[in-house]
mmCIF file of C-alpha atoms in Angstrom:
data_model
loop_
_atom_site.group_PDB
_atom_site.id
_atom_site.type_symbol
_atom_site.label_atom_id
_atom_site.label_comp_id
_atom_site.label_asym_id
_atom_site.label_seq_id
_atom_site.Cartn_x
_atom_site.Cartn_y
_atom_site.Cartn_z
ATOM 1 C CA MET A 1 104.931 113.115 125.921
ATOM 2 C CA THR A 2 101.968 111.128 123.922
ATOM 3 C CA GLY A 3 100.897 108.120 125.923
ATOM 4 C CA GLY A 4 97.937 106.599 127.808
ATOM 5 C CA PRO A 5 97.730 102.678 128.524
ATOM 6 C CA ALA A 6 96.707 102.062 125.376
ATOM 7 C CA LEU A 7 99.738 103.014 123.637
ATOM 8 C CA ILE A 8 101.597 99.632 123.989
ATOM 9 C CA GLU A 9 99.067 98.281 121.973
ATOM 10 C CA LEU A 10 99.137 100.216 118.979
ATOM 11 C CA ASP A 11 99.728 99.221 115.675
ATOM 12 C CA GLU A 12 103.070 99.233 114.044
ATOM 13 C CA ALA A 13 101.638 101.951 111.162
ATOM 14 C CA THR A 14 100.396 104.247 113.685
ATOM 15 C CA LEU A 15 103.753 104.215 115.551
ATOM 16 C CA VAL A 16 105.533 104.818 112.601
ATOM 17 C CA ALA A 17 103.447 107.666 111.556
ATOM 18 C CA ARG A 18 103.826 109.182 115.316
ATOM 19 C CA ALA A 19 107.425 108.873 114.918
ATOM 20 C CA ARG A 20 107.850 110.237 112.203
ATOM 21 C CA ASP A 21 106.129 113.639 113.421
ATOM 22 C CA ARG A 22 108.883 113.118 116.468
ATOM 23 C CA ASP A 23 106.936 111.753 119.038
ATOM 24 C CA PRO A 24 110.276 109.464 120.856
ATOM 25 C CA GLY A 25 107.516 107.385 123.123
ATOM 26 C CA SER A 26 106.152 105.556 119.738
ATOM 27 C CA PHE A 27 109.811 105.398 118.450
ATOM 28 C CA GLU A 28 110.878 103.786 121.688
ATOM 29 C CA LEU A 29 108.270 101.024 121.221
ATOM 30 C CA LEU A 30 109.754 100.406 117.321
ATOM 31 C CA VAL A 31 113.046 99.921 119.085
ATOM 32 C CA ARG A 32 111.579 97.694 121.580
ATOM 33 C CA ARG A 33 110.119 95.651 118.860
ATOM 34 C CA TYR A 34 112.945 95.526 116.768
ATOM 35 C CA GLN A 35 116.200 95.586 118.569
ATOM 36 C CA ARG A 36 116.730 92.229 119.300
ATOM 37 C CA ARG A 37 115.898 91.192 115.678
ATOM 38 C CA ILE A 38 118.459 93.882 114.489
ATOM 39 C CA TYR A 39 121.148 93.081 117.118
ATOM 40 C CA THR A 40 120.997 89.558 116.097
ATOM 41 C CA LEU A 41 121.293 90.029 112.544
ATOM 42 C CA CYS A 42 124.329 92.670 113.043
ATOM 43 C CA LEU A 43 125.859 89.626 115.618
ATOM 44 C CA ARG A 44 125.451 86.984 113.154
ATOM 45 C CA MET A 45 126.805 89.231 109.730
ATOM 46 C CA LEU A 46 130.199 90.204 112.023
ATOM 47 C CA ASP A 47 131.293 86.925 113.333
ATOM 48 C CA GLY A 48 129.830 87.202 117.174
ATOM 49 C CA ALA A 49 131.447 90.276 117.533
ATOM 50 C CA SER A 50 129.709 92.028 120.062
ATOM 51 C CA GLY A 51 130.713 95.295 120.258
ATOM 52 C CA GLU A 52 130.486 96.068 116.578
ATOM 53 C CA ALA A 53 127.058 94.460 116.425
ATOM 54 C CA GLU A 54 125.889 96.818 119.214
ATOM 55 C CA ASP A 55 127.504 99.923 117.672
ATOM 56 C CA LEU A 56 125.934 98.886 114.497
ATOM 57 C CA THR A 57 122.548 98.455 116.480
ATOM 58 C CA GLN A 58 122.463 101.893 117.638
ATOM 59 C CA GLU A 59 123.567 103.575 114.940
ATOM 60 C CA THR A 60 120.882 101.592 112.796
ATOM 61 C CA PHE A 61 118.122 103.236 115.121
ATOM 62 C CA VAL A 62 119.137 106.869 115.545
ATOM 63 C CA THR A 63 119.442 107.125 111.144
ATOM 64 C CA ALA A 64 116.021 105.365 111.056
ATOM 65 C CA TRP A 65 115.020 108.175 113.559
ATOM 66 C CA ARG A 66 116.579 110.764 111.568
ATOM 67 C CA ARG A 67 115.441 109.350 108.047
ATOM 68 C CA LEU A 68 111.760 108.344 108.927
ATOM 69 C CA PRO A 69 110.130 111.943 107.509
ATOM 70 C CA GLU A 70 112.036 110.179 104.046
ATOM 71 C CA ILE A 71 110.112 107.171 104.862
ATOM 72 C CA GLN A 72 106.764 107.526 103.513
ATOM 73 C CA ASN A 73 105.399 103.638 103.396
ATOM 74 C CA ASP A 74 104.358 103.263 107.123
ATOM 75 C CA ALA A 75 104.539 99.337 106.314
ATOM 76 C CA ALA A 76 108.004 99.596 104.860
ATOM 77 C CA PHE A 77 109.982 100.186 108.318
ATOM 78 C CA GLY A 78 110.918 96.922 109.337
ATOM 79 C CA GLY A 79 112.338 96.519 105.649
ATOM 80 C CA TRP A 80 114.036 99.837 106.240
ATOM 81 C CA LEU A 81 115.776 98.454 109.226
ATOM 82 C CA TYR A 82 116.883 95.427 107.928
ATOM 83 C CA ARG A 83 118.409 96.995 104.597
ATOM 84 C CA THR A 84 120.549 99.732 106.837
ATOM 85 C CA ALA A 85 121.924 97.287 109.163
ATOM 86 C CA THR A 86 122.843 94.921 106.220
ATOM 87 C CA ASN A 87 124.005 97.594 104.401
ATOM 88 C CA LYS A 88 126.503 98.669 107.635
ATOM 89 C CA CYS A 89 127.655 95.283 108.113
ATOM 90 C CA LEU A 90 128.612 94.769 104.972
ATOM 91 C CA THR A 91 130.327 98.020 104.783
ATOM 92 C CA VAL A 92 132.169 97.017 107.878
ATOM 93 C CA LEU A 93 133.112 93.035 106.625
ATOM 94 C CA GLN A 94 135.180 94.900 103.541
ATOM 95 C CA ARG A 95 137.286 97.169 105.564
ATOM 96 C CA ARG A 96 138.460 93.992 107.607
ATOM 97 C CA ARG A 97 141.141 93.060 106.098
ATOM 98 C CA PRO A 98 140.589 89.694 104.079
ATOM 99 C CA THR A 99 144.020 88.130 105.315
ATOM 100 C CA VAL A 100 143.113 87.600 108.520
ATOM 101 C CA ASP A 101 141.856 85.054 109.531
ATOM 102 C CA LEU A 102 138.577 85.829 111.106
ATOM 103 C CA ASP A 103 138.595 83.263 113.927
ATOM 104 C CA ASP A 104 141.656 84.485 114.893
ATOM 105 C CA GLN A 105 140.382 88.029 115.333
ATOM 106 C CA HIS A 106 137.414 87.043 116.825
ATOM 107 C CA PRO A 107 137.804 84.123 119.280
ATOM 108 C CA ALA A 108 134.305 82.361 119.061
ATOM 109 C CA THR A 109 134.177 79.050 120.075
ATOM 110 C CA ASP A 110 134.814 79.734 124.040
ATOM 111 C CA ASP A 111 132.960 83.132 124.494
ATOM 112 C CA ASP A 112 130.610 83.627 121.873
ATOM 113 C CA PRO A 113 128.049 85.823 123.475
ATOM 114 C CA ALA A 114 125.495 84.350 120.793
ATOM 115 C CA ARG A 115 125.973 81.082 122.433
ATOM 116 C CA THR A 116 123.889 79.842 125.172
ATOM 117 C CA ALA A 117 123.258 77.130 127.323
ATOM 118 C CA GLY A 118 120.710 75.543 124.718
ATOM 119 C CA THR A 119 122.978 75.732 122.150
ATOM 120 C CA THR A 120 123.581 72.298 120.206
ATOM 121 C CA ALA A 121 126.203 71.229 118.833
ATOM 122 C CA ALA A 122 124.492 71.234 115.027
ATOM 123 C CA MET A 123 124.005 74.800 115.666
ATOM 124 C CA ASP A 124 127.714 75.709 116.877
ATOM 125 C CA ALA A 125 128.699 73.550 113.365
ATOM 126 C CA LEU A 126 126.288 75.824 111.153
ATOM 127 C CA SER A 127 127.151 79.333 113.593
ATOM 128 C CA GLN A 128 130.798 77.918 112.384
ATOM 129 C CA ALA A 129 129.959 77.269 108.966
ATOM 130 C CA LEU A 130 128.016 80.628 108.302
ATOM 131 C CA ARG A 131 131.505 82.697 109.148
ATOM 132 C CA GLN A 132 132.826 80.629 106.316
ATOM 133 C CA LEU A 133 130.664 82.337 103.772
ATOM 134 C CA PRO A 134 130.859 84.988 101.608
ATOM 135 C CA PRO A 135 129.302 88.122 103.447
ATOM 136 C CA GLN A 136 126.732 88.675 100.944
ATOM 137 C CA GLN A 137 125.972 85.164 100.590
ATOM 138 C CA ARG A 138 125.838 85.082 104.190
ATOM 139 C CA ALA A 139 123.750 88.223 104.370
ATOM 140 C CA CYS A 140 121.021 86.512 102.084
ATOM 141 C CA TRP A 141 120.946 83.315 103.728
ATOM 142 C CA LEU A 142 120.227 85.124 107.049
ATOM 143 C CA LEU A 143 118.102 87.453 106.029
ATOM 144 C CA ARG A 144 115.789 84.658 104.429
ATOM 145 C CA GLU A 145 116.174 81.755 106.188
ATOM 146 C CA VAL A 146 116.293 83.007 109.869
ATOM 147 C CA HIS A 147 114.363 86.273 109.404
ATOM 148 C CA GLY A 148 111.752 85.457 106.887
ATOM 149 C CA ARG A 149 112.045 88.371 104.265
ATOM 150 C CA SER A 150 111.113 88.169 101.163
ATOM 151 C CA TYR A 151 113.266 87.378 97.953
ATOM 152 C CA GLN A 152 112.395 90.811 96.328
ATOM 153 C CA GLU A 153 113.079 92.684 99.666
ATOM 154 C CA ILE A 154 116.535 91.309 99.831
ATOM 155 C CA ALA A 155 117.298 91.690 95.806
ATOM 156 C CA ASP A 156 116.529 95.275 96.379
ATOM 157 C CA LEU A 157 119.112 95.210 99.600
ATOM 158 C CA VAL A 158 121.927 93.979 97.493
ATOM 159 C CA GLY A 159 121.238 95.611 94.387
ATOM 160 C CA THR A 160 120.538 92.573 92.487
ATOM 161 C CA THR A 161 117.241 90.412 91.149
ATOM 162 C CA PRO A 162 114.970 88.296 92.931
ATOM 163 C CA THR A 163 116.485 85.164 90.926
ATOM 164 C CA ALA A 164 120.319 85.830 91.723
ATOM 165 C CA VAL A 165 119.393 86.090 95.440
ATOM 166 C CA ARG A 166 117.591 82.634 95.093
ATOM 167 C CA GLY A 167 120.948 81.326 93.297
ATOM 168 C CA ARG A 168 123.073 82.891 96.336
ATOM 169 C CA ILE A 169 120.873 81.121 99.063
ATOM 170 C CA ALA A 170 121.357 77.891 97.268
ATOM 171 C CA ARG A 171 124.371 78.168 96.774
ATOM 172 C CA ALA A 172 124.615 78.900 100.584
ATOM 173 C CA ARG A 173 122.393 76.233 101.737
ATOM 174 C CA ALA A 174 124.688 73.499 99.936
ATOM 175 C CA GLU A 175 127.758 74.973 101.278
ATOM 176 C CA LEU A 176 126.304 75.005 104.740
ATOM 177 C CA ALA A 177 124.289 71.434 104.554
ATOM 178 C CA GLU A 178 127.872 69.813 103.531
ATOM 179 C CA VAL A 179 129.203 70.738 106.911
ATOM 180 C CA MET A 180 126.247 69.406 108.665
ATOM 181 C CA LYS A 181 127.246 66.101 107.524
ATOM 182 C CA PRO A 182 129.353 64.932 110.543
ATOM 183 C CA TRP A 183 126.587 65.840 112.814
ATOM 184 C CA ARG A 184 124.045 63.369 111.002
ATOM 185 C CA MET B 1 122.300 78.555 87.331
ATOM 186 C CA GLU B 2 125.610 78.300 88.040
ATOM 187 C CA VAL B 3 124.427 76.742 91.173
ATOM 188 C CA THR B 4 123.640 73.619 90.067
ATOM 189 C CA ASP B 5 127.203 72.851 88.259
ATOM 190 C CA LEU B 6 128.630 73.329 92.298
ATOM 191 C CA HIS B 7 127.348 70.747 94.278
ATOM 192 C CA PRO B 8 126.703 67.775 92.060
ATOM 193 C CA LEU B 9 126.104 64.509 93.655
ATOM 194 C CA ALA B 10 127.394 61.238 92.299
ATOM 195 C CA CYS B 11 124.239 60.459 90.938
ATOM 196 C CA GLY B 12 124.153 63.507 88.481
ATOM 197 C CA ARG B 13 121.781 65.416 90.638
ATOM 198 C CA THR B 14 122.355 68.268 92.868
ATOM 199 C CA VAL B 15 121.664 69.499 96.417
ATOM 200 C CA GLU B 16 119.417 71.808 95.238
ATOM 201 C CA ASP B 17 117.601 69.300 93.406
ATOM 202 C CA VAL B 18 116.997 67.197 96.344
ATOM 203 C CA TRP B 19 115.902 70.373 98.441
ATOM 204 C CA ASP B 20 113.153 71.501 95.815
ATOM 205 C CA GLU B 21 111.888 68.267 95.991
ATOM 206 C CA LEU B 22 111.631 67.989 99.878
ATOM 207 C CA ASP B 23 110.070 71.787 99.444
ATOM 208 C CA SER B 24 108.025 70.096 96.714
ATOM 209 C CA GLY B 25 106.408 67.828 99.230
ATOM 210 C CA THR B 26 106.177 65.078 96.796
ATOM 211 C CA PRO B 27 109.360 63.265 97.097
ATOM 212 C CA SER B 28 110.513 61.036 93.944
ATOM 213 C CA ALA B 29 111.356 57.302 93.743
ATOM 214 C CA HIS B 30 115.022 58.203 92.940
ATOM 215 C CA LEU B 31 115.142 60.298 96.401
ATOM 216 C CA ALA B 32 113.910 56.961 98.252
ATOM 217 C CA GLU B 33 116.152 54.879 96.315
ATOM 218 C CA CYS B 34 119.605 56.883 95.756
ATOM 219 C CA PRO B 35 122.081 56.776 98.348
ATOM 220 C CA HIS B 36 123.706 60.204 97.575
ATOM 221 C CA CYS B 37 120.454 61.922 97.593
ATOM 222 C CA ARG B 38 119.563 60.142 100.727
ATOM 223 C CA THR B 39 122.981 61.566 102.516
ATOM 224 C CA ALA B 40 122.401 64.856 100.801
ATOM 225 C CA ARG B 41 118.515 64.884 102.299
ATOM 226 C CA ALA B 42 119.970 63.686 105.801
ATOM 227 C CA SER B 43 122.350 67.087 105.860
ATOM 228 C CA LEU B 44 119.793 69.217 104.557
ATOM 229 C CA GLU B 45 117.551 68.017 107.527
ATOM 230 C CA GLN B 46 119.970 68.348 109.800
ATOM 231 C CA LEU B 47 120.591 72.018 108.088
ATOM 232 C CA ALA B 48 117.033 72.746 108.812
ATOM 233 C CA ALA B 49 116.788 71.627 112.454
ATOM 234 C CA ALA B 50 119.853 73.552 113.156
ATOM 235 C CA THR B 51 118.354 76.575 111.778
ATOM 236 C CA ALA B 52 115.275 76.091 113.197
ATOM 237 C CA ASP B 53 117.682 76.333 116.611
ATOM 238 C CA LEU B 54 119.073 79.322 115.531
ATOM 239 C CA ILE B 55 116.090 81.248 114.949
ATOM 240 C CA ASP B 56 114.384 80.207 118.576
ATOM 241 C CA ASP B 57 118.244 81.167 120.031
ATOM 242 C CA PRO B 58 117.150 83.705 122.623
ATOM 243 C CA VAL B 59 120.175 86.350 121.886
ATOM 244 C CA ASP B 60 120.430 88.796 125.027
ATOM 245 C CA VAL B 61 120.099 92.379 123.545
ATOM 246 C CA PRO B 62 123.093 94.387 125.355
ATOM 247 C CA THR B 63 122.371 96.106 128.778
ATOM 248 C CA GLY B 64 121.558 99.687 128.155
ATOM 249 C CA LEU B 65 121.544 99.578 124.321
ATOM 250 C CA LEU B 66 117.879 100.904 124.304
ATOM 251 C CA ASP B 67 118.412 103.853 126.822
ATOM 252 C CA ARG B 68 121.206 104.536 124.335
ATOM 253 C CA ILE B 69 119.535 104.848 121.380
ATOM 254 C CA MET B 70 116.635 106.760 123.319
ATOM 255 C CA THR B 71 119.380 109.359 124.761
ATOM 256 C CA ALA B 72 120.298 109.960 120.834
ATOM 257 C CA VAL B 73 116.791 110.230 119.411
ATOM 258 C CA ARG B 74 115.674 112.562 122.589
ATOM 259 C CA ALA B 75 118.719 114.764 122.097
ATOM 260 C CA ASP B 76 117.494 115.173 118.447
ATOM 261 C CA VAL B 77 113.871 116.148 119.282
ATOM 262 C CA ASN B 78 114.632 119.167 120.575
ATOM 263 C CA LEU B 79 115.935 120.629 117.164
ATOM 264 C CA GLY B 80 112.448 120.649 116.117
ATOM 265 C CA ARG B 81 110.128 123.529 114.701
ATOM 266 C CA THR B 82 108.830 125.950 117.400
ATOM 267 C CA LEU B 83 105.920 128.450 117.524
ATOM 268 C CA PRO B 84 105.941 131.599 119.772
ATOM 269 C CA LEU B 85 103.824 130.890 122.790
ATOM 270 C CA GLY B 86 101.713 133.964 123.304
ATOM 271 C CA SER B 87 103.326 137.161 123.207
ATOM 272 C CA ALA B 88 106.066 136.526 125.775
ATOM 273 C CA ASP B 89 109.467 135.519 124.286
ATOM 274 C CA VAL B 90 109.047 131.857 124.728
ATOM 275 C CA GLU B 91 109.173 129.318 122.016
ATOM 276 C CA LEU B 92 106.932 126.298 122.160
ATOM 277 C CA SER B 93 108.290 122.722 119.973
ATOM 278 C CA VAL B 94 105.894 121.728 117.511
ATOM 279 C CA PRO B 95 106.111 117.901 118.636
ATOM 280 C CA ALA B 96 105.262 119.024 122.226
ATOM 281 C CA LEU B 97 101.846 120.857 120.391
ATOM 282 C CA ALA B 98 101.099 117.700 118.619
ATOM 283 C CA ALA B 99 101.410 115.167 121.256
ATOM 284 C CA VAL B 100 99.140 117.329 123.446
ATOM 285 C CA LEU B 101 96.915 116.809 120.429
ATOM 286 C CA ARG B 102 97.137 113.086 120.079
ATOM 287 C CA TYR B 103 96.583 112.151 123.440
ATOM 288 C CA ALA B 104 93.732 114.088 123.674
ATOM 289 C CA VAL B 105 92.509 112.514 120.427
ATOM 290 C CA ASP B 106 93.588 109.102 121.692
ATOM 291 C CA ALA B 107 91.252 109.342 124.645
ATOM 292 C CA VAL B 108 88.284 108.546 122.512
ATOM 293 C CA PRO B 109 87.306 105.591 122.005
ATOM 294 C CA GLY B 110 87.818 103.838 118.405
ATOM 295 C CA ILE B 111 90.536 106.600 117.304
ATOM 296 C CA ARG B 112 94.239 106.615 116.997
ATOM 297 C CA ALA B 113 96.064 109.980 115.879
ATOM 298 C CA ARG B 114 98.613 109.425 113.473
ATOM 299 C CA GLN B 115 100.464 112.548 112.237
ATOM 300 C CA CYS B 116 99.560 115.996 112.921
ATOM 301 C CA ARG B 117 100.162 119.183 110.732
ATOM 302 C CA ILE B 118 100.014 122.381 112.992
ATOM 303 C CA GLU B 119 99.960 126.118 111.431
ATOM 304 C CA LEU B 120 99.540 129.322 112.894
ATOM 305 C CA VAL B 121 96.614 131.180 111.291
ATOM 306 C CA ASP B 122 97.806 134.614 109.740
ATOM 307 C CA ASN B 123 100.418 134.478 111.924
ATOM 308 C CA ARG B 124 98.587 135.190 114.920
ATOM 309 C CA PRO B 125 100.539 134.099 117.960
ATOM 310 C CA ASP B 126 97.612 132.066 119.939
ATOM 311 C CA THR B 127 95.550 130.356 116.839
ATOM 312 C CA VAL B 128 96.355 127.346 115.235
ATOM 313 C CA ARG B 129 95.205 125.284 112.320
ATOM 314 C CA VAL B 130 95.331 121.679 112.725
ATOM 315 C CA SER B 131 95.584 118.693 110.095
ATOM 316 C CA MET B 132 95.524 115.132 111.584
ATOM 317 C CA THR B 133 96.098 111.955 110.000
ATOM 318 C CA VAL B 134 93.828 109.020 112.044
ATOM 319 C CA ALA B 135 92.798 105.196 112.293
ATOM 320 C CA LEU B 136 89.608 104.570 113.071
ATOM 321 C CA LYS B 137 87.732 101.475 114.185
ATOM 322 C CA PHE B 138 85.377 99.972 112.212
ATOM 323 C CA GLY B 139 81.688 100.418 112.859
ATOM 324 C CA ALA B 140 78.884 102.635 113.786
ATOM 325 C CA GLY B 141 78.849 105.599 115.496
ATOM 326 C CA GLN B 142 82.390 107.028 114.278
ATOM 327 C CA VAL B 143 81.271 110.581 112.967
ATOM 328 C CA THR B 144 80.745 111.050 116.645
ATOM 329 C CA ALA B 145 83.503 109.810 117.917
ATOM 330 C CA LEU B 146 85.662 112.374 115.353
ATOM 331 C CA GLU B 147 83.274 115.288 116.563
ATOM 332 C CA GLN B 148 84.267 114.075 120.188
ATOM 333 C CA ALA B 149 87.835 113.866 119.067
ATOM 334 C CA ARG B 150 87.650 117.442 117.633
ATOM 335 C CA GLU B 151 86.400 118.841 120.665
ATOM 336 C CA ARG B 152 88.854 117.281 123.152
ATOM 337 C CA ALA B 153 91.431 118.360 121.409
ATOM 338 C CA ALA B 154 90.899 121.935 120.976
ATOM 339 C CA THR B 155 89.975 121.841 124.685
ATOM 340 C CA ALA B 156 93.150 120.189 125.860
ATOM 341 C CA LEU B 157 95.380 123.019 123.516
ATOM 342 C CA TYR B 158 93.321 125.579 125.074
ATOM 343 C CA ALA B 159 93.672 124.556 128.876
ATOM 344 C CA GLN B 160 97.212 123.506 128.778
ATOM 345 C CA ILE B 161 99.045 125.914 126.048
ATOM 346 C CA GLY B 162 96.573 128.614 125.954
ATOM 347 C CA TYR B 163 96.374 128.325 122.129
ATOM 348 C CA THR B 164 92.720 128.505 120.081
ATOM 349 C CA VAL B 165 92.122 125.694 117.637
ATOM 350 C CA GLU B 166 90.502 127.525 114.519
ATOM 351 C CA SER B 167 89.719 124.164 112.703
ATOM 352 C CA LEU B 168 91.037 120.368 113.033
ATOM 353 C CA ASP B 169 90.923 118.531 110.269
ATOM 354 C CA PHE B 170 90.569 114.885 110.155
ATOM 355 C CA GLU B 171 91.831 112.713 107.186
ATOM 356 C CA ILE B 172 90.921 108.645 107.395
ATOM 357 C CA VAL B 173 93.916 106.987 106.730
ATOM 358 C CA ASP B 174 93.186 103.359 108.043
ATOM 359 C CA VAL B 175 90.385 101.201 109.713
ATOM 360 C CA TRP B 176 90.973 98.494 112.155
ATOM 361 C CA THR B 177 88.537 95.836 113.196
ATOM 362 C CA ASP B 178 89.359 94.230 116.575
ATOM 363 C CA PRO B 179 90.700 90.518 116.692
ATOM 364 C CA ARG B 180 88.407 87.760 117.261
#
């Protein structure tokens, strides 16, 4: 396949153009570049349900490969991945029965795969609080505060205005700050 | 905005007011004095610290995820467009041809091949017309580099596949400079 020692150093726009041209080697480098970010977003959107998060991450990338010829702007690839993954997560959350306590469904305190040795008490409290937010708010907050996406991009993604996104993030931030109090 | 109604502090301000003030970098005298605002500020700072931990938290990507994605992707490539190979009843995948051309072009310093269009000339089974978009390193000598790339690509395609390149047009779509 396309290769050479320099391939790993290729810029993203070149990789996207080649992947659009059906070059799997270039696409693999894009997957390597983004898989952790997309998987982490799915994991936190889905309350730590790692199996579902893995499935949605895989679906997101395979869909990206198939739809790449339609993504005309080489610089828009990352945004496209975030958009697709977020929408898939929101769909899954919608399908979950709202009457069921999510914590019962996905016990998360002890065997949370997102939990690592470095996890702090404050971070635990934050993860817990995130689960209580409405999915749209959670998506807006995660995309902005953890993944650094722009207000405009998030607005396009959830089908609203940047002002409304700012509102949702403000609301989420106030809710989360409320929970952080005991850890002061 | 409705938000301001949701989290009022006892002093009449809101959590968002406090956030905006901290964000602006010029906290007011009120913020320094008011116990309610100071509590809100402490919570927000705690939240910011926990968020930073969350950003740095090294989540493990499941083993084999990359392989599963790439298996699905490679299975999909086989559906790509094909061209006849010589007079024999063999079809050649266009993505594979493009890979040969890109590899040859990449070997020339200062050029990165991007997209590649390949068409048969007058339905002859062994002659193609190619157009390729490239990124070019900024600097002198790039016309020579493109000439060299054109030559190498034609040679590679003939040597490896037996196709003659009738024409190879480059379109420069990006220019880069080396960092530092």
